[in-house]
Amino acid sequence: MGEISVSSTALGRLFTDSTGARARRRYREAFAELVGAYRGKPVLEILPLLRRAADEALLGFTEADLREQAEAIRSGARYVLRVRVM
């Protein structure tokens, strides 16, 4: 399970920014496509694809976050992202 932290001042923008919402939707779609196409593949093959999708969606995932997501894709494990408001 992944976790990102969001400041309370940025939380409103996270939910109301329509451009951001479209970008996050595209990230979810890209993640789902990677799950379908890269299950069982090496994490190092999946990481750059996740990084590109996250960068396009302006999501500030750390390398550890992306590695955890890539491992979930590789293994077929369910991945849940938890958002913590600071």
mmCIF file of N, CA, C and O in Angstrom, residues 1-30:
data_model
loop_
_atom_site.group_PDB
_atom_site.id
_atom_site.type_symbol
_atom_site.label_atom_id
_atom_site.label_comp_id
_atom_site.label_asym_id
_atom_site.label_seq_id
_atom_site.Cartn_x
_atom_site.Cartn_y
_atom_site.Cartn_z
ATOM 1 N N MET A 1 0.850 -1.175 0.000
ATOM 2 C CA MET A 1 0.000 0.000 0.000
ATOM 3 C C MET A 1 0.888 1.227 0.000
ATOM 4 O O MET A 1 1.812 1.309 0.776
ATOM 5 N N GLY A 2 0.616 2.149 -0.882
ATOM 6 C CA GLY A 2 1.377 3.380 -0.962
ATOM 7 C C GLY A 2 0.724 4.495 -0.184
ATOM 8 O O GLY A 2 -0.451 4.433 0.159
ATOM 9 N N GLU A 3 1.503 5.503 0.127
ATOM 10 C CA GLU A 3 0.970 6.643 0.850
ATOM 11 C C GLU A 3 1.673 7.898 0.369
ATOM 12 O O GLU A 3 2.886 7.895 0.199
ATOM 13 N N ILE A 4 0.902 8.941 0.082
ATOM 14 C CA ILE A 4 1.481 10.240 -0.214
ATOM 15 C C ILE A 4 0.923 11.232 0.788
ATOM 16 O O ILE A 4 -0.155 11.035 1.347
ATOM 17 N N SER A 5 1.673 12.286 1.047
ATOM 18 C CA SER A 5 1.245 13.330 1.965
ATOM 19 C C SER A 5 0.941 14.586 1.164
ATOM 20 O O SER A 5 1.700 14.949 0.270
ATOM 21 N N VAL A 6 -0.161 15.232 1.499
ATOM 22 C CA VAL A 6 -0.588 16.447 0.818
ATOM 23 C C VAL A 6 -0.859 17.493 1.878
ATOM 24 O O VAL A 6 -1.544 17.212 2.871
ATOM 25 N N SER A 7 -0.328 18.699 1.690
ATOM 26 C CA SER A 7 -0.600 19.759 2.656
ATOM 27 C C SER A 7 -2.066 20.170 2.566
ATOM 28 O O SER A 7 -2.687 20.068 1.505
ATOM 29 N N SER A 8 -2.613 20.601 3.662
ATOM 30 C CA SER A 8 -4.028 20.978 3.682
ATOM 31 C C SER A 8 -4.306 22.143 2.742
ATOM 32 O O SER A 8 -5.396 22.247 2.185
ATOM 33 N N THR A 9 -3.317 23.003 2.492
ATOM 34 C CA THR A 9 -3.534 24.124 1.576
ATOM 35 C C THR A 9 -3.617 23.649 0.129
ATOM 36 O O THR A 9 -4.289 24.276 -0.683
ATOM 37 N N ALA A 10 -2.947 22.570 -0.199
ATOM 38 C CA ALA A 10 -2.980 22.056 -1.568
ATOM 39 C C ALA A 10 -4.141 21.097 -1.797
ATOM 40 O O ALA A 10 -4.461 20.773 -2.937
ATOM 41 N N LEU A 11 -4.782 20.670 -0.733
ATOM 42 C CA LEU A 11 -5.845 19.674 -0.866
ATOM 43 C C LEU A 11 -6.999 20.189 -1.724
ATOM 44 O O LEU A 11 -7.491 19.471 -2.587
ATOM 45 N N GLY A 12 -7.414 21.432 -1.509
ATOM 46 C CA GLY A 12 -8.508 21.997 -2.306
ATOM 47 C C GLY A 12 -8.177 21.997 -3.783
ATOM 48 O O GLY A 12 -8.996 21.624 -4.613
ATOM 49 N N ARG A 13 -6.957 22.398 -4.126
ATOM 50 C CA ARG A 13 -6.539 22.420 -5.523
ATOM 51 C C ARG A 13 -6.509 21.011 -6.104
ATOM 52 O O ARG A 13 -6.869 20.788 -7.245
ATOM 53 N N LEU A 14 -6.115 20.060 -5.285
ATOM 54 C CA LEU A 14 -6.049 18.675 -5.739
ATOM 55 C C LEU A 14 -7.412 18.184 -6.210
ATOM 56 O O LEU A 14 -7.516 17.483 -7.199
ATOM 57 N N PHE A 15 -8.461 18.585 -5.507
ATOM 58 C CA PHE A 15 -9.788 18.103 -5.856
ATOM 59 C C PHE A 15 -10.545 19.001 -6.823
ATOM 60 O O PHE A 15 -11.465 18.542 -7.487
ATOM 61 N N THR A 16 -10.172 20.289 -6.925
ATOM 62 C CA THR A 16 -10.944 21.190 -7.776
ATOM 63 C C THR A 16 -10.277 21.511 -9.100
ATOM 64 O O THR A 16 -10.937 21.998 -10.002
ATOM 65 N N ASP A 17 -9.011 21.260 -9.230
ATOM 66 C CA ASP A 17 -8.285 21.564 -10.464
ATOM 67 C C ASP A 17 -8.682 20.564 -11.544
ATOM 68 O O ASP A 17 -8.293 19.415 -11.518
ATOM 69 N N SER A 18 -9.483 21.005 -12.516
ATOM 70 C CA SER A 18 -9.994 20.086 -13.534
ATOM 71 C C SER A 18 -8.875 19.534 -14.407
ATOM 72 O O SER A 18 -8.916 18.385 -14.835
ATOM 73 N N THR A 19 -7.849 20.325 -14.676
ATOM 74 C CA THR A 19 -6.712 19.830 -15.441
ATOM 75 C C THR A 19 -6.027 18.719 -14.674
ATOM 76 O O THR A 19 -5.678 17.678 -15.236
ATOM 77 N N GLY A 20 -5.851 18.925 -13.386
ATOM 78 C CA GLY A 20 -5.238 17.909 -12.537
ATOM 79 C C GLY A 20 -6.081 16.651 -12.473
ATOM 80 O O GLY A 20 -5.557 15.543 -12.484
ATOM 81 N N ALA A 21 -7.392 16.820 -12.429
ATOM 82 C CA ALA A 21 -8.274 15.649 -12.373
ATOM 83 C C ALA A 21 -8.144 14.817 -13.638
ATOM 84 O O ALA A 21 -8.089 13.585 -13.579
ATOM 85 N N ARG A 22 -8.065 15.466 -14.783
ATOM 86 C CA ARG A 22 -7.884 14.728 -16.045
ATOM 87 C C ARG A 22 -6.537 14.010 -16.057
ATOM 88 O O ARG A 22 -6.438 12.864 -16.487
ATOM 89 N N ALA A 23 -5.509 14.696 -15.572
ATOM 90 C CA ALA A 23 -4.176 14.093 -15.552
ATOM 91 C C ALA A 23 -4.152 12.895 -14.610
ATOM 92 O O ALA A 23 -3.571 11.861 -14.942
ATOM 93 N N ARG A 24 -4.785 13.000 -13.453
ATOM 94 C CA ARG A 24 -4.831 11.863 -12.513
ATOM 95 C C ARG A 24 -5.617 10.712 -13.104
ATOM 96 O O ARG A 24 -5.247 9.552 -12.935
ATOM 97 N N ARG A 25 -6.671 11.017 -13.830
ATOM 98 C CA ARG A 25 -7.452 9.964 -14.484
ATOM 99 C C ARG A 25 -6.587 9.253 -15.523
ATOM 100 O O ARG A 25 -6.589 8.031 -15.622
ATOM 101 N N ARG A 26 -5.807 10.030 -16.271
ATOM 102 C CA ARG A 26 -4.902 9.427 -17.250
ATOM 103 C C ARG A 26 -3.869 8.536 -16.558
ATOM 104 O O ARG A 26 -3.495 7.496 -17.077
ATOM 105 N N TYR A 27 -3.398 8.954 -15.377
ATOM 106 C CA TYR A 27 -2.434 8.132 -14.647
ATOM 107 C C TYR A 27 -3.075 6.812 -14.232
ATOM 108 O O TYR A 27 -2.468 5.751 -14.376
ATOM 109 N N ARG A 28 -4.293 6.877 -13.717
ATOM 110 C CA ARG A 28 -4.988 5.633 -13.329
ATOM 111 C C ARG A 28 -5.153 4.719 -14.537
ATOM 112 O O ARG A 28 -4.977 3.508 -14.438
ATOM 113 N N GLU A 29 -5.490 5.310 -15.680
ATOM 114 C CA GLU A 29 -5.644 4.518 -16.898
ATOM 115 C C GLU A 29 -4.301 3.916 -17.326
ATOM 116 O O GLU A 29 -4.238 2.743 -17.707
ATOM 117 N N ALA A 30 -3.231 4.706 -17.258
ATOM 118 C CA ALA A 30 -1.898 4.203 -17.611
ATOM 119 C C ALA A 30 -1.494 3.082 -16.659
ATOM 120 O O ALA A 30 -0.951 2.061 -17.087
#
